[in-house]
XYZ file of C-alpha atoms in Angstrom:
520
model
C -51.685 61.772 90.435
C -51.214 58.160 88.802
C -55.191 55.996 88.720
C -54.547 52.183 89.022
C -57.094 51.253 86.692
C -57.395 47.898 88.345
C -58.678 49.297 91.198
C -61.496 51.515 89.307
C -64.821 50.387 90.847
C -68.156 50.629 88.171
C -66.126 51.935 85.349
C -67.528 51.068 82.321
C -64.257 51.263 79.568
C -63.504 49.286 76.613
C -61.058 46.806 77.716
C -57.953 48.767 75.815
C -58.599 50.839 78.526
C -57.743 48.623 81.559
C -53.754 49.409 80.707
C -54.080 52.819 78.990
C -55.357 54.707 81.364
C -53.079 53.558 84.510
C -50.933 56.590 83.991
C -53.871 58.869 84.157
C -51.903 62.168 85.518
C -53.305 65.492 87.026
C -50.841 68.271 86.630
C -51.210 71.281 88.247
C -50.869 75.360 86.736
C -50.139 78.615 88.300
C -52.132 82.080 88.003
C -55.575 80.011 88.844
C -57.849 82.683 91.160
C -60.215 80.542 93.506
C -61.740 83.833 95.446
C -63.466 86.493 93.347
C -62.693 90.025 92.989
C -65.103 92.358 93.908
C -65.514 95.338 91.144
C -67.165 98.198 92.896
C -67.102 100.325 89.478
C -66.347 99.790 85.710
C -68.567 101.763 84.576
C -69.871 99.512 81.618
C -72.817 102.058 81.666
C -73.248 105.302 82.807
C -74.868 104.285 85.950
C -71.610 103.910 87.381
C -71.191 108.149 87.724
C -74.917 109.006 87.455
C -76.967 106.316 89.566
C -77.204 107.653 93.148
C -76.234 104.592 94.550
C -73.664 102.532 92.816
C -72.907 106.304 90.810
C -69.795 108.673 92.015
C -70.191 111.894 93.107
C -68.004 114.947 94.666
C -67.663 114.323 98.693
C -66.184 117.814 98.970
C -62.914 120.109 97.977
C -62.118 121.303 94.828
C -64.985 122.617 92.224
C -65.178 118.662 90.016
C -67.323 117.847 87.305
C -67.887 114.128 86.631
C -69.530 112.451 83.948
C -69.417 109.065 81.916
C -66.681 108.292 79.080
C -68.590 105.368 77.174
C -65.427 105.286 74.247
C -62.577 105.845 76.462
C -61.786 102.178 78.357
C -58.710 100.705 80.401
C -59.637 97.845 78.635
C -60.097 98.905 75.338
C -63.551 97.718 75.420
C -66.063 98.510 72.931
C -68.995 97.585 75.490
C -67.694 99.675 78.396
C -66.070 103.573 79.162
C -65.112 105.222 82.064
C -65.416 108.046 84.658
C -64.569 111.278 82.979
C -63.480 113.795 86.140
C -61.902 117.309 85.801
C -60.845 119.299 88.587
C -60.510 122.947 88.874
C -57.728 123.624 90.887
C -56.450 126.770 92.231
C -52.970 127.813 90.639
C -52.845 130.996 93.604
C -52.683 128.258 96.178
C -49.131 127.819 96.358
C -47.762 124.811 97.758
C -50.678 124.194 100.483
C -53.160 121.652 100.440
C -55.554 120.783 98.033
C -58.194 118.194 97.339
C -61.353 116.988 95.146
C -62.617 113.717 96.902
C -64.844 111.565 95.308
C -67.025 108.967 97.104
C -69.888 106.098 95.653
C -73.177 107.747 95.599
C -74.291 105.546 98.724
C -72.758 103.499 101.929
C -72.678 99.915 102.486
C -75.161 98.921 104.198
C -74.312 97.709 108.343
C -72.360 95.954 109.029
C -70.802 97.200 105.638
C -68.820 95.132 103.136
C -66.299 92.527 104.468
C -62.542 93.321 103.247
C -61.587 89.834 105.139
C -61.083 88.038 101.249
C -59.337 90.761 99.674
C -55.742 91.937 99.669
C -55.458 95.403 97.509
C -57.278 98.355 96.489
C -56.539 98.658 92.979
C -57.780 101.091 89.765
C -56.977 102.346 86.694
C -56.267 106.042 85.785
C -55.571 108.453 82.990
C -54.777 111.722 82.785
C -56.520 113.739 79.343
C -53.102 115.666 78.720
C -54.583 117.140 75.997
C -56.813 119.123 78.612
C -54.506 118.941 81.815
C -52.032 121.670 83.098
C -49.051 120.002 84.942
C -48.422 120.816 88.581
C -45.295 122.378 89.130
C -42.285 122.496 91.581
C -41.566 125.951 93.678
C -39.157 126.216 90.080
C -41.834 126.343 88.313
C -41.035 123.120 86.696
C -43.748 120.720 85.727
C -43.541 117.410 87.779
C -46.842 115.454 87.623
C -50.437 115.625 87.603
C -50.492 115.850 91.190
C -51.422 113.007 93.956
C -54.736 109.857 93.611
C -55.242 108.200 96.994
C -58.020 105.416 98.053
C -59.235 105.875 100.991
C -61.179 103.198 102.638
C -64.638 105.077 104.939
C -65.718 102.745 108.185
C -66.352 103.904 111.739
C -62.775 105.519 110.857
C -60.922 106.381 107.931
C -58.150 104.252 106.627
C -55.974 105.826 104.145
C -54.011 103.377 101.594
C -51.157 105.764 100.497
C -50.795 108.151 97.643
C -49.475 107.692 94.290
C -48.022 110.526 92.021
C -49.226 110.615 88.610
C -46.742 110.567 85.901
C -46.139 113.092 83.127
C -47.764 110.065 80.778
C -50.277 110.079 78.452
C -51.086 106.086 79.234
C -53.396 104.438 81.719
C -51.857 103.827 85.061
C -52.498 100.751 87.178
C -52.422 101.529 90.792
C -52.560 98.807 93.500
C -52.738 99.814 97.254
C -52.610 96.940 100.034
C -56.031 97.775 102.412
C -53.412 97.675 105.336
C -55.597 97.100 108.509
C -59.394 98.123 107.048
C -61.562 95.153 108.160
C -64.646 96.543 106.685
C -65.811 99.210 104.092
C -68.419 101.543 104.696
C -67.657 103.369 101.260
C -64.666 103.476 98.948
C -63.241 107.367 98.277
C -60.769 108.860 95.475
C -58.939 111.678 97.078
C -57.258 113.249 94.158
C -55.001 115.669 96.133
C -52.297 118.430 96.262
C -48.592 116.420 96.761
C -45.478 118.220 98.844
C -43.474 120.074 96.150
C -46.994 119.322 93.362
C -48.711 122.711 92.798
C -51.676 122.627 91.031
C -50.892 125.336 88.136
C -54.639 125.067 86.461
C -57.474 121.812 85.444
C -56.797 118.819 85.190
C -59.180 116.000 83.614
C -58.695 112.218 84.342
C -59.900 109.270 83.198
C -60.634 106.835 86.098
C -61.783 103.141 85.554
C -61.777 99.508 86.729
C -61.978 100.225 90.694
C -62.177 96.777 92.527
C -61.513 95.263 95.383
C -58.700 92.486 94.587
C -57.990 89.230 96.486
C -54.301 88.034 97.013
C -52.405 85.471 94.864
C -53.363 81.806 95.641
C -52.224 78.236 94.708
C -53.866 76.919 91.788
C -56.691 74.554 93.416
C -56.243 70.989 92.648
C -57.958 68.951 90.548
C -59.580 65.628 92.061
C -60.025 62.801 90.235
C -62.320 59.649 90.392
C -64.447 57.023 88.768
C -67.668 58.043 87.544
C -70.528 56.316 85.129
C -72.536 58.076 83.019
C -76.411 58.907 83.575
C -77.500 61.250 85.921
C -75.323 62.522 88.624
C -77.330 63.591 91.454
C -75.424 64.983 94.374
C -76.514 66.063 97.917
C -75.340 69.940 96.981
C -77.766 72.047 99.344
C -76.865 73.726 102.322
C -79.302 75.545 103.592
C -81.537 75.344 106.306
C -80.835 74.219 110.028
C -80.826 70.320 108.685
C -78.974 69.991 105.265
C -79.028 66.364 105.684
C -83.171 66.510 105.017
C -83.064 68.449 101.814
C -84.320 66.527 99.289
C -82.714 66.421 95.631
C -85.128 64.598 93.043
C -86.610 64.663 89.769
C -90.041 64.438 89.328
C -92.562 63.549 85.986
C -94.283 66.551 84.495
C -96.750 64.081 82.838
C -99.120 62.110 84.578
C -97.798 58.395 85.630
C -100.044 56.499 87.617
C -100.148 52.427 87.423
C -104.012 52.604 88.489
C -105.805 51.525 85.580
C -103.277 50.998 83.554
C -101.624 47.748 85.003
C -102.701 43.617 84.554
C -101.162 40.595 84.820
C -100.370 40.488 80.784
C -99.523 44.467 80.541
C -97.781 44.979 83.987
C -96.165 48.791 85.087
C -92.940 48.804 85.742
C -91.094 51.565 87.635
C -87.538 51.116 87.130
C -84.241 52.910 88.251
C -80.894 51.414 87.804
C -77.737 53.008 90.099
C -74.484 52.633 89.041
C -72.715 54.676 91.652
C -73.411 55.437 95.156
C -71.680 56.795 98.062
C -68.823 54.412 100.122
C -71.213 52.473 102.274
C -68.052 52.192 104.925
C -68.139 55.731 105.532
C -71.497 58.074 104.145
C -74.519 54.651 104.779
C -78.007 55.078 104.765
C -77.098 57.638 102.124
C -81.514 57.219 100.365
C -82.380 56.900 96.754
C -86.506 57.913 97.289
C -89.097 57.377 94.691
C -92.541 59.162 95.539
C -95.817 58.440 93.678
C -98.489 61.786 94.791
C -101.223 62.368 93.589
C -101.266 65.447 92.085
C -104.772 66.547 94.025
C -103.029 65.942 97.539
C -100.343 68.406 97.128
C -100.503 71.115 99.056
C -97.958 73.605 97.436
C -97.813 71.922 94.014
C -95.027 69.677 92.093
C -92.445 71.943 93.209
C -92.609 71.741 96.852
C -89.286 71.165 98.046
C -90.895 68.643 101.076
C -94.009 67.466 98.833
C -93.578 64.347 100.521
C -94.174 65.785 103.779
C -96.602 68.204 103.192
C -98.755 65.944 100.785
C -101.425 64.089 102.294
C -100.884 61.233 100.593
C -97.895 59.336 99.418
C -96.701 55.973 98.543
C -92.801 56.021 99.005
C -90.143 53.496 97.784
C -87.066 53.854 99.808
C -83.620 52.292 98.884
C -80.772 52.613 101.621
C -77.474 51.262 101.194
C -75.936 49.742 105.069
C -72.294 49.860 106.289
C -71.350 46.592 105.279
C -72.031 47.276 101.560
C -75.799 45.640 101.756
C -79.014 47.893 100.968
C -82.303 47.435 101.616
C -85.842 48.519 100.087
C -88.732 49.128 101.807
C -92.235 50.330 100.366
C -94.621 52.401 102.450
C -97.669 54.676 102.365
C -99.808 57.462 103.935
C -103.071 58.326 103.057
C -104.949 61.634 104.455
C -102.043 62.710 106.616
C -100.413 65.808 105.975
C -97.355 66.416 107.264
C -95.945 63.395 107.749
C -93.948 60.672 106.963
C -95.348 57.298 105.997
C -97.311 55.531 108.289
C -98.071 52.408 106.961
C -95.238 49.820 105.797
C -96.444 47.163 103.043
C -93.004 45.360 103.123
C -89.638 45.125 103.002
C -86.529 43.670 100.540
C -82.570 43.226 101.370
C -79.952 42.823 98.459
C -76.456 42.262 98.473
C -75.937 45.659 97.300
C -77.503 49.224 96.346
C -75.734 49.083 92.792
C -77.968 47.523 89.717
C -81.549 48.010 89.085
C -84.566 48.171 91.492
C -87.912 47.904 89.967
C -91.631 48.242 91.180
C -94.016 46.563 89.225
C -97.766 46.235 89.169
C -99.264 43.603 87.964
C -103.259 45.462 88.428
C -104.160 48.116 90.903
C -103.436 46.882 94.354
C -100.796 43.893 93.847
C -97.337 45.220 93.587
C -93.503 43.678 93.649
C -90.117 45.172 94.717
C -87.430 43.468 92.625
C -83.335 44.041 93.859
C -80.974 44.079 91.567
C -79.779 40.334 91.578
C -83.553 39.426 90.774
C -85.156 38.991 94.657
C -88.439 40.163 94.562
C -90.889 40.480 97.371
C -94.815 40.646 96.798
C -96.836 43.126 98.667
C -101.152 43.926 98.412
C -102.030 47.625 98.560
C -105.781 47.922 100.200
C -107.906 48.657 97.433
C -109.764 51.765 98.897
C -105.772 53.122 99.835
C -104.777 52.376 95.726
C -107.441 54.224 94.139
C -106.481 57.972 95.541
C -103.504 57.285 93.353
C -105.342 57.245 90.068
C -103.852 60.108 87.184
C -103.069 62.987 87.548
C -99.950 61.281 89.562
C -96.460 62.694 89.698
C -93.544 60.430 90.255
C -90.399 61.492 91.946
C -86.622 60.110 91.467
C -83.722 61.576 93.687
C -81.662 61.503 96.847
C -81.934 62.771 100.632
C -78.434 62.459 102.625
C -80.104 61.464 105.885
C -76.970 62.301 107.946
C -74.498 65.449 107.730
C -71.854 63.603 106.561
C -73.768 62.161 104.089
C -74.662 65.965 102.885
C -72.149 66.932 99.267
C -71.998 62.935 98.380
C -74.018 61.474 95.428
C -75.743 58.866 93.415
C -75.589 57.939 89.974
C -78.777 57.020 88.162
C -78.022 55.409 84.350
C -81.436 54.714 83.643
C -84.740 55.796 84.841
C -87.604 53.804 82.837
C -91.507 54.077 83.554
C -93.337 51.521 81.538
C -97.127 50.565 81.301
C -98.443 54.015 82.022
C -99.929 56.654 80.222
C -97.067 58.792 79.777
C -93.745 56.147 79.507
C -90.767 57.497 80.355
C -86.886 55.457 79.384
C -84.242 57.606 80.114
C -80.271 57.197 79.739
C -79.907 61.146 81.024
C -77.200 62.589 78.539
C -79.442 65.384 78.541
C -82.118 66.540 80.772
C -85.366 67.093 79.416
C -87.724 70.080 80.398
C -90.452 68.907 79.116
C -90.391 65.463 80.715
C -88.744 66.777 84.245
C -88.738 69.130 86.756
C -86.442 69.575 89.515
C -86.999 70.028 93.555
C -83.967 70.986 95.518
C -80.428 72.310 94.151
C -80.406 72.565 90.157
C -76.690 72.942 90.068
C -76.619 69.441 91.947
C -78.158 67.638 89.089
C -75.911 66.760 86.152
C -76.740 64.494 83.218
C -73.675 63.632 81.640
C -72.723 61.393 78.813
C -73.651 57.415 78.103
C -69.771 56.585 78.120
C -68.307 59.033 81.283
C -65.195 57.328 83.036
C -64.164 59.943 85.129
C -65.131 62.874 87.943
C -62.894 65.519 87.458
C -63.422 68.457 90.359
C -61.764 71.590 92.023
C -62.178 73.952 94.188
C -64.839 76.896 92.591
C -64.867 79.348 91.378
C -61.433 79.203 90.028
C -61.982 82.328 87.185
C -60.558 82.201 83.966
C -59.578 78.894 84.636
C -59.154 76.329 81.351
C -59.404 72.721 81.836
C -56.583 71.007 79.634
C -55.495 67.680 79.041
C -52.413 65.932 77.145
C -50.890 62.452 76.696
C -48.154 63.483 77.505
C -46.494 65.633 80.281
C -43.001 66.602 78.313
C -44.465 67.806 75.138
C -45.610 71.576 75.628
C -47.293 71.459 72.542
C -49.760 68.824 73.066
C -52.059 70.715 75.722
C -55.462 70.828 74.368
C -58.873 72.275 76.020
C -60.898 69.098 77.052
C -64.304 70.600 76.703
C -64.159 70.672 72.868
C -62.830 66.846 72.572
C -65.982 65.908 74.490
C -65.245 66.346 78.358
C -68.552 68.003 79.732
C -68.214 71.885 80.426
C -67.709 72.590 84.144
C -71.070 72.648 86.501
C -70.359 74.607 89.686
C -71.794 73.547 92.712
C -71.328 72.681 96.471
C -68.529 75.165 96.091
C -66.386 72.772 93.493
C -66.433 73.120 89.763
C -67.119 70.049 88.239
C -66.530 68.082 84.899
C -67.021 64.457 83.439
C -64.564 62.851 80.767
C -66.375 59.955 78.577
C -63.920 57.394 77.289
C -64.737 58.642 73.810
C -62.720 62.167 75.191
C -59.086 60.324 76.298
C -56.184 59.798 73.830
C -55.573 56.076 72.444
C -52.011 56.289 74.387
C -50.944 54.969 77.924
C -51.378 57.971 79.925
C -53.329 61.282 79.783
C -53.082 64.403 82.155
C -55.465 67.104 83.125
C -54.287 70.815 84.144
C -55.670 73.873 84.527
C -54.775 76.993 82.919
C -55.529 80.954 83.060
């Protein structure tokens, strides 16, 4: 992908950048897993054999004794073992059948565990030759260690095939396709008797790593666009029966009331400058919401994902951006109303667009002016008796609501959030978020600060394991791939199901071009 950087809206470069980025490139990488594997055992502790749900234990056959490995590991891993299992089998049996099945300690629960994302049953297994007789032909000569075989337990039983096991000393990989299984009621190990395999004494195994595996799939690509640094606040949550309502703000943690504080010569000044937005053409009326609550009228406290609702009183800035690229402001209040929205409208403000800084000042406690970012203003009088319920302890609120579906996984862009006059000031540039001066309401994952000088969104499709994000100036030269986080790209925030990750200007090479890729 090639960026015209002549056509990059609100990008805030040095000017050598208007020619060196144009070549901007995204270059793709194979091996990249978007689905995740699901690992029913690994036994990283011995709750994995002993634990009588998640544990193993013998589902019937053979006499089998199971117990946990912690220094023997597939992986060679210091922090994890494995499922030590010995069978007795019974060398008189001739060449008829015989099994020790193993099961997990408990079911699924209805309507069990989904196979619909995954492709193979796979595991790892060892056999402790050192403690292990080798089955034998009708010669008498050794062959293997007999037959393992994964059975997948529903309404029916699906059987995935069996595998011999080598005369080997090494681990053993084994993948079996689930076939038709839909769903899994519990995973079973038949370890089993194989035509022309007699069992000629015990045999000890170690079994690891059993997981459910999803197929090979295209590396996801990586999208690329404009961004600003600040605060990137984006519509991420779901749930609920109306997505587009959820609200996904900021709020003060210290008290921030004007009342009191504010006069002609000392006014308060609530400030928040946007320097990206949603296209108005396609995702309008997309809200930027500032609340001021009293801290009294809340019923469920700061937190309340609908405070604004609930509350019974609430003065509420509103910024909305229209189709035609205009916005508009509008300041309103409610006052001993629960569950509501505002009721009372003290006036209203149009601009030529959403993008620049929108202020509310106070010059004392009831006299109050909207300001738009090319400098209207609009005056407004709050009714005295309707001003003083918002004395301290006040909380303000900052953030987004989508307002319409479409509107729902968009997001704004907040540079600067400044509070001024109050007892508690707040002027924020958001490289960081700080706990002590914010909490969140809504989606946490949705809310990003990222760095002063941030040119560009990178995003793909989570949650893309293992997966490296690279860049290089240039394509031909192997050797020039380097991992972007530690050159100053921000690491990659999952949410809304994408991975994302913002490059400042301070993070791209001082050549003509530079590419992104991931790698595994």
């Amino acid at each position: 992908m090639k960026l015209d950087m002549n056509n990059k809206p609100n990008t805030q470069l040095p000017s050598r950048w208007l020619s060196a980025i144009c070549a901007l490139a995204v270059a793709g990488s194979t091996g990249v897993s978007l689905a995740q594997d699901f690992v029913i055992s690994n036994f990283d502790t011995e709750d994995g054999v002993t634990n009588s749900i998640s544990g193993w234990k013998l589902n019937g056959g053979r006499p089998t004794t199971l117990v946990w490995s912690p220094t023997v590991d597939s992986d060679n891993s210091p922090s994890s073992g494995s499922m030590y299992v010995t069978v007795n089998w019974n060398p008189t049996n001739g060449n008829n059948y015989q099994e020790s099945q193993l099961s997990r300690g408990h079911e699924y629960d209805w309507p069990y565990l989904s196979l619909a994302s995954y492709a193979n049953f796979e595991f790892d297994i060892k056999v402790d030759v050192a403690n292990s007789v080798l089955a034998t032909n009708l010669d008498g000569i050794p062959v293997s260690y007999v037959e393992a075989e994964p059975i997948i337990q529903q309404w029916d039983w699906t059987p995935l095939g069996s595998t011999s096991i080598p005369n080997s000393s090494g681990w053993l990989h084994i993948v079996r396709p689930l076939g038709g299984a839909t769903t899994m009621a519990n995973p079973i190990l038949s370890l089993h008797w194989g035509w022309l395999q007699i069992p000629a004494g015990d045999i000890s195994y170690w079994i690891d790593n059993i997981k459910l595996v999803t197929p090979p799939q295209p590396p996801p690509a990586i999208v690329i666009k404009p961004s600003t640094g600040g605060l990137q606040v984006l519509a991420s949550q779901t749930s609920g029966s109306n997505p587009e309502y959820n609200r996904q703000m900021i709020y003060t943690k210290n008290a921030s009331s004007w009342v009191g504080y504010a006069s002609p010569s000392a006014p308060v000044e609530y400030a928040i400058t946007i320097t990206d937005y949603p296209g108005a053409a396609t995702y309008s009326n997309f809200l930027t919401q500032v609340f001021f609550i009293p801290n009294s009228s809340m019923q469920y406290g700061q937190g309340d994902g609908a405070v604004d609702w609930n509350t019974t009183n609430n003065l509420v800035l509103v910024v909305s951006d229209n189709s035609d690229g205009t916005a508009n402001a509008s300041l309103a209040y409610k006052t001993n109303t629960p569950n509501s929205n505002p009721t009372a409208t003290l006036g209203t403000l149009g601009a030529a667009s959403v993008l620049g800084k929108w202020s509310v000042v106070f010059s004392n406690n009831t006299d109050v002016t909207i300001v738009a970012p090319n400098g209207a203003s609009t005056n407004m009088v709050i009714p005295s008796d309707v001003a003083s319920i918002f004395a301290d302890p006040l909380t303000t609120y900052i953030g987004i609501l989508p307002n319409k579906v479409p509107n729902v996984g968009q997001k704004a862009t907040y540079s600067n959030i400044k509070i001024s006059g109050t007892g508690a000031p707040v002027d924020d540039s958001f490289t960081t978020l700080d706990s002590l001066t914010w909490g969140i309401i809504g989606d946490a994952t949705g809310i990003i600060p990222t760095p002063a000088d941030t040119a560009w969104q990178l995003n793909w499709k989570a949650p893309a394991i293992g997966a490296t994000l690279q860049q290089s100036s240039s394509i031909e030269d192997t050797n020039s791939w380097s991992d972007s986080v530690p050159l100053g790209a921000t690491v990659p925030v999952t949410t809304y199901g994408q991975k994302f990750s913002y490059i400042p200007a301070s993070a791209l090479p001082a050549t003509n071009q530079c590419y992104f890729r991931l790698v595994k």
